Amino acid sequence: MKEKIDRLLAEVHSFSTENAETLEQFRIRFLGRKGHLQELFDEFKLLSADQKRDAGQLLNVLKNAAQDKLNTLKQTLEAGQVIAASDTDLSKPVNFIEVGSRHPLSLVRNEIIKIFSRLGFSVNEGPEIEDDWHNFTALNFAPNHPAREMQDTFFVEKNPDIVLRTHTSNAQIRMMEKTQPPIRALFPGRVYRNEAISARAHCFFHQVEGLYVDKNVSFADLKQTLLYFAKEMFDADTKIRLRPSYFPFTEPSAEMDISCNLCGGKGCGFCKYTGWVEILGCGMVDPNVLENCCIDSKVYSGYAFGMGIERITNLKYQVKDLRMFSENDLRFLRQFESAG
Ligand code: DAH
C-alpha cells in the first residue's frame, strides 16, 4: 500500500493544468466517490491495527496534497477567467506615472563628472564618517588648527578622533594611501560643518574634490585643466583668475574666480560689481601630504582642487537660498525637470 501511495503522491505533485476540464478529471480521479483515495480508504479498513497507524498517516498526506493541488489550480484558473471576462482593455496605455526628476545638485554633480571624465579623471568616493588622520592630520593641518574645534566640526559621540568629514579632501588621502601614481581622480560627496543654517550657510553641503598626481605635474597643468572646466561648465567666453591663498594641504595654494556668468564680467549685484565670482580652492599637493601617504615627493608632484556643488549650482541656476536644496519642496524641484 505504501508504494501505491508514494506513486500517487508523486503524481499529485507533478500534476499541473490550465484547463478546467482536465482539473475536474483530476478531482474525480483522486477525490471522487470512486477515486484513488476512496479506494485506499476501503483497503485501509481491512488492515491490522498496527498497519493502520502508518498507513493512516500516509493516506492523510496524500489526501491533503490532492486537495491543496486542486485548490491552488482552481484559484489560478479563476483569476485568469476574471481577467479574461472583465472589460479591462489590457492593450490600453497605463495611467501616467510620475517618475520624478533629478535633484539640481545631482544634475550639476553629474555634469562636473562628465567634464572631468573627458580628461581622464575616474570617479571615487570617500567615507562621510572619518578619522582625524584622513580629515586633518594627513592633510597637514596643525594640531591646533581652528577647523579642529567643536565650533567648526561635528564630532561623533564626543570622540575627538571621529568626525563627520568637513571636506572631500579626506578622499584624496584614502586614494593616495592605496594607490601609487599616476592618479587622476574625482571625489564627489557630502560634507558637514557646524554652522547655523541660513540662506547662505548649511550644516551639510556637497563638494567635488579633484586630484592628479604623476611625474612632472605642474601648476600650468592645473590652470589649463581648470580653464577647460570653466569653459565647459559655463560658456566658452568664461575667463578664470587665480588668487594666491592658503590651504594646509597645498603649496602654493590658490582660489579660483570665474568671470561673472550673469553680467559677463561687466559687474552686477551678483558679483558685487567686481565682475568675478569665486568657485573653488586649489593648489599643488604639499610634499608633506604625499609623504604622509607613502608617495615619494622627490619623484612625484600633483595638484588638487575642491569645489562646492551648491556654489556651482547657484551660479548656473541662480538659487538664492541654500535651504532650498534640502527642503524637498516640489515646486522648487520641478523647475529642473527638463534640465537633465
Ligand atoms: N578642502 C577645501 C575646503 O573644503 C577645498 C580645497 C581647496 C580642496 C584646495 C583642495 C584644494 O583639494 O587643493 O574648503
mmCIF file of C-alpha atoms and ligand atoms in Angstrom:
data_model
loop_
_atom_site.group_PDB
_atom_site.id
_atom_site.type_symbol
_atom_site.label_atom_id
_atom_site.label_comp_id
_atom_site.label_asym_id
_atom_site.label_seq_id
_atom_site.Cartn_x
_atom_site.Cartn_y
_atom_site.Cartn_z
ATOM 1 C CA MET A 1 0.000 0.000 0.000
ATOM 2 C CA LYS A 2 2.891 2.307 0.821
ATOM 3 C CA GLU A 3 4.300 2.045 -2.721
ATOM 4 C CA LYS A 4 0.930 2.814 -4.188
ATOM 5 C CA ILE A 5 0.511 5.917 -2.014
ATOM 6 C CA ASP A 6 4.040 7.115 -2.880
ATOM 7 C CA ARG A 7 3.376 6.705 -6.569
ATOM 8 C CA LEU A 8 0.090 8.612 -6.358
ATOM 9 C CA LEU A 9 1.704 11.322 -4.249
ATOM 10 C CA ALA A 10 4.382 11.872 -6.903
ATOM 11 C CA GLU A 11 1.624 12.068 -9.494
ATOM 12 C CA VAL A 12 -0.232 14.713 -7.473
ATOM 13 C CA HIS A 13 2.906 16.788 -7.050
ATOM 14 C CA SER A 14 3.796 16.785 -10.702
ATOM 15 C CA PHE A 15 0.268 17.471 -11.897
ATOM 16 C CA SER A 16 -0.461 20.808 -13.491
ATOM 17 C CA THR A 17 -3.049 22.160 -15.875
ATOM 18 C CA GLU A 18 -4.552 25.368 -17.138
ATOM 19 C CA ASN A 19 -7.622 23.638 -18.357
ATOM 20 C CA ALA A 20 -10.786 23.417 -16.211
ATOM 21 C CA GLU A 21 -11.873 20.097 -17.678
ATOM 22 C CA THR A 22 -8.548 18.394 -17.015
ATOM 23 C CA LEU A 23 -8.668 19.735 -13.480
ATOM 24 C CA GLU A 24 -12.119 18.262 -12.959
ATOM 25 C CA GLN A 25 -10.829 14.880 -14.214
ATOM 26 C CA PHE A 26 -8.020 15.150 -11.683
ATOM 27 C CA ARG A 27 -10.558 15.791 -8.913
ATOM 28 C CA ILE A 28 -12.667 12.810 -9.909
ATOM 29 C CA ARG A 29 -9.657 10.530 -10.263
ATOM 30 C CA PHE A 30 -8.242 11.364 -6.825
ATOM 31 C CA LEU A 31 -11.015 12.731 -4.658
ATOM 32 C CA GLY A 32 -14.157 11.439 -6.386
ATOM 33 C CA ARG A 33 -16.513 8.819 -4.936
ATOM 34 C CA LYS A 34 -14.772 6.086 -6.898
ATOM 35 C CA GLY A 35 -11.381 7.776 -6.878
ATOM 36 C CA HIS A 36 -7.966 6.624 -5.647
ATOM 37 C CA LEU A 37 -8.440 7.956 -2.148
ATOM 38 C CA GLN A 38 -11.780 6.291 -1.587
ATOM 39 C CA GLU A 39 -10.313 3.066 -2.881
ATOM 40 C CA LEU A 40 -7.366 3.365 -0.490
ATOM 41 C CA PHE A 41 -9.606 4.132 2.468
ATOM 42 C CA ASP A 42 -11.593 0.977 1.676
ATOM 43 C CA GLU A 43 -8.358 -1.046 1.666
ATOM 44 C CA PHE A 44 -7.328 0.696 4.872
ATOM 45 C CA LYS A 45 -10.323 -0.726 6.747
ATOM 46 C CA LEU A 46 -9.010 -4.256 6.163
ATOM 47 C CA LEU A 47 -5.590 -3.607 7.720
ATOM 48 C CA SER A 48 -4.489 -4.730 11.200
ATOM 49 C CA ALA A 49 -4.394 -2.091 13.946
ATOM 50 C CA ASP A 50 -0.604 -1.949 13.683
ATOM 51 C CA GLN A 51 -0.571 -1.426 9.941
ATOM 52 C CA LYS A 52 -3.332 1.151 10.240
ATOM 53 C CA ARG A 53 -1.161 3.543 12.259
ATOM 54 C CA ASP A 54 1.449 4.021 9.499
ATOM 55 C CA ALA A 55 -0.898 3.782 6.562
ATOM 56 C CA GLY A 56 -3.321 6.289 8.116
ATOM 57 C CA GLN A 57 -0.676 8.957 8.258
ATOM 58 C CA LEU A 58 0.418 8.390 4.661
ATOM 59 C CA LEU A 59 -3.169 8.442 3.471
ATOM 60 C CA ASN A 60 -3.768 11.794 5.110
ATOM 61 C CA VAL A 61 -0.680 13.236 3.476
ATOM 62 C CA LEU A 62 -1.908 12.106 0.081
ATOM 63 C CA LYS A 63 -5.422 13.398 0.684
ATOM 64 C CA ASN A 64 -4.181 16.843 1.764
ATOM 65 C CA ALA A 65 -1.756 17.061 -1.145
ATOM 66 C CA ALA A 66 -4.518 16.268 -3.646
ATOM 67 C CA GLN A 67 -6.884 18.744 -2.012
ATOM 68 C CA ASP A 68 -4.212 21.514 -1.925
ATOM 69 C CA LYS A 69 -3.277 20.941 -5.548
ATOM 70 C CA LEU A 70 -6.939 21.146 -6.554
ATOM 71 C CA ASN A 71 -7.492 24.397 -4.621
ATOM 72 C CA THR A 72 -4.378 26.106 -5.960
ATOM 73 C CA LEU A 73 -5.028 25.236 -9.579
ATOM 74 C CA LYS A 74 -8.671 26.247 -9.204
ATOM 75 C CA GLN A 75 -7.701 29.676 -7.863
ATOM 76 C CA THR A 76 -5.203 30.240 -10.672
ATOM 77 C CA LEU A 77 -7.806 29.275 -13.235
ATOM 78 C CA GLU A 78 -10.453 31.536 -11.728
ATOM 79 C CA ALA A 79 -8.063 34.508 -11.587
ATOM 80 C CA GLY A 80 -7.314 34.019 -15.270
ATOM 81 C CA GLN A 81 -11.009 33.877 -16.083
ATOM 82 C CA VAL A 82 -11.738 37.065 -14.136
ATOM 83 C CA ILE A 83 -9.214 38.975 -16.217
ATOM 84 C CA ALA A 84 -10.382 37.377 -19.435
ATOM 85 C CA ALA A 85 -14.057 38.034 -18.670
ATOM 86 C CA SER A 86 -13.751 41.595 -17.323
ATOM 87 C CA ASP A 87 -13.966 44.527 -19.683
ATOM 88 C CA THR A 88 -10.435 45.684 -18.829
ATOM 89 C CA ASP A 89 -8.659 46.539 -22.030
ATOM 90 C CA LEU A 90 -5.147 45.284 -21.416
ATOM 91 C CA SER A 91 -3.861 46.959 -24.537
ATOM 92 C CA LYS A 92 -4.753 50.443 -23.246
ATOM 93 C CA PRO A 93 -1.838 52.722 -22.253
ATOM 94 C CA VAL A 94 -1.346 52.861 -18.477
ATOM 95 C CA ASN A 95 -2.047 55.944 -16.399
ATOM 96 C CA PHE A 96 0.768 58.457 -16.400
ATOM 97 C CA ILE A 97 3.333 57.548 -13.740
ATOM 98 C CA GLU A 98 5.198 60.426 -12.185
ATOM 99 C CA VAL A 99 8.816 59.349 -12.291
ATOM 100 C CA GLY A 100 10.238 62.460 -10.639
ATOM 101 C CA SER A 101 13.304 64.323 -11.784
ATOM 102 C CA ARG A 102 16.947 64.632 -10.884
ATOM 103 C CA HIS A 103 17.812 66.913 -7.998
ATOM 104 C CA PRO A 104 19.629 70.043 -9.211
ATOM 105 C CA LEU A 105 22.688 69.121 -7.154
ATOM 106 C CA SER A 106 22.792 65.698 -8.830
ATOM 107 C CA LEU A 107 22.454 67.316 -12.244
ATOM 108 C CA VAL A 108 25.390 69.612 -11.589
ATOM 109 C CA ARG A 109 27.480 66.890 -9.954
ATOM 110 C CA ASN A 110 26.917 64.662 -12.986
ATOM 111 C CA GLU A 111 27.895 67.465 -15.322
ATOM 112 C CA ILE A 112 31.112 68.126 -13.391
ATOM 113 C CA ILE A 113 31.930 64.410 -13.549
ATOM 114 C CA LYS A 114 31.209 64.325 -17.272
ATOM 115 C CA ILE A 115 33.562 67.221 -17.987
ATOM 116 C CA PHE A 116 36.462 65.827 -15.973
ATOM 117 C CA SER A 117 35.975 62.291 -17.204
ATOM 118 C CA ARG A 118 36.688 63.603 -20.704
ATOM 119 C CA LEU A 119 40.128 64.496 -19.321
ATOM 120 C CA GLY A 120 40.671 61.006 -17.935
ATOM 121 C CA PHE A 121 39.544 61.501 -14.319
ATOM 122 C CA SER A 122 37.979 58.465 -12.678
ATOM 123 C CA VAL A 123 35.281 58.810 -10.019
ATOM 124 C CA ASN A 124 35.655 57.610 -6.441
ATOM 125 C CA GLU A 125 34.146 58.334 -3.048
ATOM 126 C CA GLY A 126 35.406 58.547 0.499
ATOM 127 C CA PRO A 127 33.548 57.946 3.777
ATOM 128 C CA GLU A 128 31.440 60.675 5.403
ATOM 129 C CA ILE A 129 32.383 59.498 8.888
ATOM 130 C CA GLU A 130 36.104 59.910 9.064
ATOM 131 C CA ASP A 131 39.019 59.730 11.475
ATOM 132 C CA ASP A 132 41.237 62.640 12.395
ATOM 133 C CA TRP A 133 44.132 61.315 10.314
ATOM 134 C CA HIS A 134 42.292 61.354 6.977
ATOM 135 C CA ASN A 135 40.281 64.518 7.566
ATOM 136 C CA PHE A 136 43.019 66.626 9.161
ATOM 137 C CA THR A 137 46.423 65.229 10.141
ATOM 138 C CA ALA A 138 47.474 63.596 6.877
ATOM 139 C CA LEU A 139 46.338 66.788 5.126
ATOM 140 C CA ASN A 140 48.940 68.731 7.076
ATOM 141 C CA PHE A 141 46.553 70.518 9.456
ATOM 142 C CA ALA A 142 48.490 71.737 12.508
ATOM 143 C CA PRO A 143 47.382 70.175 15.809
ATOM 144 C CA ASN A 144 45.818 73.463 16.945
ATOM 145 C CA HIS A 145 44.197 74.394 13.609
ATOM 146 C CA PRO A 146 40.831 76.114 14.264
ATOM 147 C CA ALA A 147 38.992 73.702 11.917
ATOM 148 C CA ARG A 148 39.580 71.012 14.540
ATOM 149 C CA GLU A 149 37.471 72.918 17.064
ATOM 150 C CA MET A 150 33.990 71.859 18.134
ATOM 151 C CA GLN A 151 32.532 75.094 16.759
ATOM 152 C CA ASP A 152 33.525 74.132 13.228
ATOM 153 C CA THR A 153 33.467 70.360 13.151
ATOM 154 C CA PHE A 154 30.917 67.734 14.170
ATOM 155 C CA PHE A 155 32.466 65.017 16.301
ATOM 156 C CA VAL A 156 30.857 61.609 16.505
ATOM 157 C CA GLU A 157 29.887 60.654 20.075
ATOM 158 C CA LYS A 158 32.272 63.196 21.592
ATOM 159 C CA ASN A 159 35.180 61.128 20.299
ATOM 160 C CA PRO A 160 37.901 63.583 19.229
ATOM 161 C CA ASP A 161 39.182 61.037 16.726
ATOM 162 C CA ILE A 162 35.976 60.548 14.714
ATOM 163 C CA VAL A 163 34.385 63.396 12.781
ATOM 164 C CA LEU A 164 31.799 63.991 10.096
ATOM 165 C CA ARG A 165 34.153 64.948 7.298
ATOM 166 C CA THR A 166 34.452 68.683 6.836
ATOM 167 C CA HIS A 167 35.562 68.380 3.212
ATOM 168 C CA THR A 168 36.040 65.764 0.498
ATOM 169 C CA SER A 169 39.825 66.151 0.785
ATOM 170 C CA ASN A 170 39.797 63.079 3.062
ATOM 171 C CA ALA A 171 39.166 61.034 -0.092
ATOM 172 C CA GLN A 172 42.466 62.247 -1.613
ATOM 173 C CA ILE A 173 44.329 60.719 1.309
ATOM 174 C CA ARG A 174 42.467 57.430 1.112
ATOM 175 C CA MET A 175 43.197 57.228 -2.603
ATOM 176 C CA MET A 176 46.902 58.050 -2.268
ATOM 177 C CA GLU A 177 47.314 55.600 0.601
ATOM 178 C CA LYS A 178 46.125 52.711 -1.502
ATOM 179 C CA THR A 179 47.361 53.709 -4.984
ATOM 180 C CA GLN A 180 50.752 54.724 -6.296
ATOM 181 C CA PRO A 181 50.761 57.391 -9.075
ATOM 182 C CA PRO A 182 49.659 58.057 -11.698
ATOM 183 C CA ILE A 183 46.393 59.056 -10.008
ATOM 184 C CA ARG A 184 43.770 61.153 -11.721
ATOM 185 C CA ALA A 185 40.564 61.037 -9.762
ATOM 186 C CA LEU A 186 37.449 62.943 -8.787
ATOM 187 C CA PHE A 187 35.700 62.537 -5.439
ATOM 188 C CA PRO A 188 32.140 63.872 -5.147
ATOM 189 C CA GLY A 189 30.295 63.711 -1.844
ATOM 190 C CA ARG A 190 28.566 65.287 1.133
ATOM 191 C CA VAL A 191 30.446 67.215 3.801
ATOM 192 C CA TYR A 192 29.447 68.612 7.192
ATOM 193 C CA ARG A 193 30.245 71.768 9.149
ATOM 194 C CA ASN A 194 28.954 73.035 12.419
ATOM 195 C CA GLU A 195 27.242 76.133 11.005
ATOM 196 C CA ALA A 196 23.928 77.751 11.841
ATOM 197 C CA ILE A 197 21.527 77.132 8.965
ATOM 198 C CA SER A 198 20.668 80.219 6.936
ATOM 199 C CA ALA A 199 20.183 81.246 3.305
ATOM 200 C CA ARG A 200 23.955 81.360 2.876
ATOM 201 C CA ALA A 201 25.236 78.536 5.102
ATOM 202 C CA HIS A 202 24.185 74.996 5.922
ATOM 203 C CA CYS A 203 25.411 72.286 8.260
ATOM 204 C CA PHE A 204 25.841 69.951 5.300
ATOM 205 C CA PHE A 205 26.640 70.592 1.675
ATOM 206 C CA HIS A 206 28.394 68.919 -1.251
ATOM 207 C CA GLN A 207 31.817 69.113 -2.789
ATOM 208 C CA VAL A 208 33.788 67.613 -5.616
ATOM 209 C CA GLU A 209 37.455 67.063 -4.992
ATOM 210 C CA GLY A 210 39.954 66.561 -7.802
ATOM 211 C CA LEU A 211 43.422 65.064 -7.593
ATOM 212 C CA TYR A 212 46.147 64.485 -10.150
ATOM 213 C CA VAL A 213 49.483 63.012 -9.100
ATOM 214 C CA ASP A 214 52.201 61.900 -11.507
ATOM 215 C CA LYS A 215 55.744 62.758 -12.566
ATOM 216 C CA ASN A 216 56.179 66.393 -13.644
ATOM 217 C CA VAL A 217 52.690 67.655 -12.818
ATOM 218 C CA SER A 218 52.872 71.450 -12.792
ATOM 219 C CA PHE A 219 50.796 74.441 -11.808
ATOM 220 C CA ALA A 220 50.341 75.122 -15.538
ATOM 221 C CA ASP A 221 48.581 71.731 -15.858
ATOM 222 C CA LEU A 222 46.263 72.730 -13.030
ATOM 223 C CA LYS A 223 45.472 76.071 -14.612
ATOM 224 C CA GLN A 224 44.786 74.615 -18.037
ATOM 225 C CA THR A 225 42.536 71.901 -16.595
ATOM 226 C CA LEU A 226 40.516 74.403 -14.585
ATOM 227 C CA LEU A 227 40.172 76.750 -17.545
ATOM 228 C CA TYR A 228 38.823 73.877 -19.625
ATOM 229 C CA PHE A 229 36.386 73.038 -16.834
ATOM 230 C CA ALA A 230 35.132 76.634 -16.511
ATOM 231 C CA LYS A 231 34.528 76.953 -20.241
ATOM 232 C CA GLU A 232 32.693 73.633 -20.429
ATOM 233 C CA MET A 233 30.619 74.208 -17.291
ATOM 234 C CA PHE A 234 29.615 77.787 -18.071
ATOM 235 C CA ASP A 235 30.347 79.095 -21.547
ATOM 236 C CA ALA A 236 33.241 79.319 -23.942
ATOM 237 C CA ASP A 237 33.837 83.006 -23.162
ATOM 238 C CA THR A 238 34.331 82.354 -19.451
ATOM 239 C CA LYS A 239 37.628 83.663 -18.074
ATOM 240 C CA ILE A 240 39.399 82.489 -14.941
ATOM 241 C CA ARG A 241 41.776 84.131 -12.492
ATOM 242 C CA LEU A 242 43.775 82.549 -9.706
ATOM 243 C CA ARG A 243 44.377 84.447 -6.480
ATOM 244 C CA PRO A 244 47.079 83.327 -4.013
ATOM 245 C CA SER A 245 45.536 81.708 -0.951
ATOM 246 C CA TYR A 246 46.346 79.256 1.808
ATOM 247 C CA PHE A 247 45.312 75.650 2.479
ATOM 248 C CA PRO A 248 47.374 73.383 4.753
ATOM 249 C CA PHE A 249 47.443 70.595 2.148
ATOM 250 C CA THR A 250 48.564 72.567 -0.917
ATOM 251 C CA GLU A 251 51.639 74.696 -1.578
ATOM 252 C CA PRO A 252 51.291 77.015 -3.361
ATOM 253 C CA SER A 253 47.522 77.410 -2.918
ATOM 254 C CA ALA A 254 45.047 79.479 -4.852
ATOM 255 C CA GLU A 255 41.408 80.373 -5.083
ATOM 256 C CA MET A 256 39.866 80.499 -8.496
ATOM 257 C CA ASP A 257 37.353 83.052 -9.734
ATOM 258 C CA ILE A 258 35.461 82.928 -12.988
ATOM 259 C CA SER A 259 34.196 85.959 -14.865
ATOM 260 C CA CYS A 260 30.648 86.523 -13.581
ATOM 261 C CA ASN A 261 28.402 84.445 -15.800
ATOM 262 C CA LEU A 262 25.417 86.735 -15.133
ATOM 263 C CA CYS A 263 26.875 90.010 -16.366
ATOM 264 C CA GLY A 264 29.703 88.580 -18.467
ATOM 265 C CA GLY A 265 32.266 90.321 -16.230
ATOM 266 C CA LYS A 266 30.840 93.852 -16.545
ATOM 267 C CA GLY A 267 29.799 93.974 -12.907
ATOM 268 C CA CYS A 268 26.383 93.331 -11.338
ATOM 269 C CA GLY A 269 24.712 92.784 -7.984
ATOM 270 C CA PHE A 270 25.523 89.083 -8.091
ATOM 271 C CA CYS A 271 29.315 89.595 -8.396
ATOM 272 C CA LYS A 272 29.166 92.657 -6.144
ATOM 273 C CA TYR A 273 30.217 94.757 -9.140
ATOM 274 C CA THR A 274 33.636 93.094 -9.323
ATOM 275 C CA GLY A 275 32.974 91.076 -12.489
ATOM 276 C CA TRP A 276 34.352 87.944 -10.772
ATOM 277 C CA VAL A 277 32.906 85.143 -8.646
ATOM 278 C CA GLU A 278 34.876 82.630 -6.615
ATOM 279 C CA ILE A 279 34.228 78.976 -7.431
ATOM 280 C CA LEU A 280 36.961 76.790 -5.948
ATOM 281 C CA GLY A 281 40.164 76.271 -3.988
ATOM 282 C CA CYS A 282 43.181 74.555 -5.471
ATOM 283 C CA GLY A 283 46.950 74.177 -5.409
ATOM 284 C CA MET A 284 49.926 71.869 -5.723
ATOM 285 C CA VAL A 285 49.715 68.941 -3.292
ATOM 286 C CA ASP A 286 52.056 69.734 -0.383
ATOM 287 C CA PRO A 287 55.040 67.335 -0.376
ATOM 288 C CA ASN A 288 54.252 66.551 3.289
ATOM 289 C CA VAL A 289 50.849 65.215 2.189
ATOM 290 C CA LEU A 290 52.427 62.986 -0.468
ATOM 291 C CA GLU A 291 54.922 61.667 2.098
ATOM 292 C CA ASN A 292 52.114 61.042 4.625
ATOM 293 C CA CYS A 293 50.647 58.682 2.024
ATOM 294 C CA CYS A 294 53.977 56.987 1.235
ATOM 295 C CA ILE A 295 54.329 58.679 -2.158
ATOM 296 C CA ASP A 296 57.873 59.846 -2.910
ATOM 297 C CA SER A 297 57.661 63.642 -3.226
ATOM 298 C CA LYS A 298 61.050 63.774 -4.944
ATOM 299 C CA VAL A 299 59.678 61.696 -7.802
ATOM 300 C CA TYR A 300 56.065 62.789 -7.949
ATOM 301 C CA SER A 301 54.125 66.028 -7.802
ATOM 302 C CA GLY A 302 50.429 66.696 -8.023
ATOM 303 C CA TYR A 303 47.646 69.206 -7.984
ATOM 304 C CA ALA A 304 44.333 69.184 -6.163
ATOM 305 C CA PHE A 305 41.179 71.238 -6.202
ATOM 306 C CA GLY A 306 37.902 71.301 -4.354
ATOM 307 C CA MET A 307 34.632 72.993 -5.238
ATOM 308 C CA GLY A 308 31.210 73.315 -3.659
ATOM 309 C CA ILE A 309 28.463 71.811 -5.795
ATOM 310 C CA GLU A 310 25.877 74.188 -4.273
ATOM 311 C CA ARG A 311 28.076 77.111 -5.312
ATOM 312 C CA ILE A 312 28.309 75.957 -8.930
ATOM 313 C CA THR A 313 24.576 75.210 -8.967
ATOM 314 C CA ASN A 314 23.809 78.706 -7.669
ATOM 315 C CA LEU A 315 25.862 80.207 -10.452
ATOM 316 C CA LYS A 316 24.173 78.081 -13.077
ATOM 317 C CA TYR A 317 20.616 78.391 -11.833
ATOM 318 C CA GLN A 318 20.645 81.436 -9.509
ATOM 319 C CA VAL A 319 19.271 79.666 -6.471
ATOM 320 C CA LYS A 320 19.251 82.386 -3.824
ATOM 321 C CA ASP A 321 18.670 80.319 -0.691
ATOM 322 C CA LEU A 322 20.811 77.269 0.166
ATOM 323 C CA ARG A 323 17.983 75.754 2.196
ATOM 324 C CA MET A 324 16.015 75.097 -0.995
ATOM 325 C CA PHE A 325 18.382 72.254 -1.799
ATOM 326 C CA SER A 326 17.418 70.197 1.227
ATOM 327 C CA GLU A 327 13.749 71.053 1.776
ATOM 328 C CA ASN A 328 12.370 68.855 -0.999
ATOM 329 C CA ASP A 329 9.756 71.397 -1.999
ATOM 330 C CA LEU A 330 8.311 70.001 -5.221
ATOM 331 C CA ARG A 331 7.621 73.499 -6.565
ATOM 332 C CA PHE A 332 11.385 74.063 -6.478
ATOM 333 C CA LEU A 333 12.457 70.611 -7.679
ATOM 334 C CA ARG A 334 10.008 70.540 -10.597
ATOM 335 C CA GLN A 335 11.747 73.536 -12.138
ATOM 336 C CA PHE A 336 14.645 71.234 -13.003
ATOM 337 C CA GLU A 337 12.528 68.570 -14.688
ATOM 338 C CA SER A 338 13.678 69.372 -18.184
ATOM 339 C CA ALA A 339 17.264 70.111 -17.186
ATOM 340 C CA GLY A 340 18.525 66.569 -17.180
HETATM 341 N N1 DAH B 1 39.072 71.345 1.187
HETATM 342 C C1 DAH B 1 38.877 72.735 0.835
HETATM 343 C C2 DAH B 1 37.608 73.252 1.502
HETATM 344 O O1 DAH B 1 36.812 72.475 1.921
HETATM 345 C C3 DAH B 1 38.756 72.892 -0.654
HETATM 346 C C4 DAH B 1 40.044 72.625 -1.341
HETATM 347 C C5 DAH B 1 40.956 73.638 -1.519
HETATM 348 C C6 DAH B 1 40.327 71.353 -1.817
HETATM 349 C C7 DAH B 1 42.164 73.417 -2.126
HETATM 350 C C8 DAH B 1 41.537 71.135 -2.450
HETATM 351 C C9 DAH B 1 42.439 72.178 -2.605
HETATM 352 O O2 DAH B 1 41.853 69.939 -2.910
HETATM 353 O O3 DAH B 1 43.592 71.946 -3.228
HETATM 354 O O4 DAH B 1 37.406 74.424 1.574
#
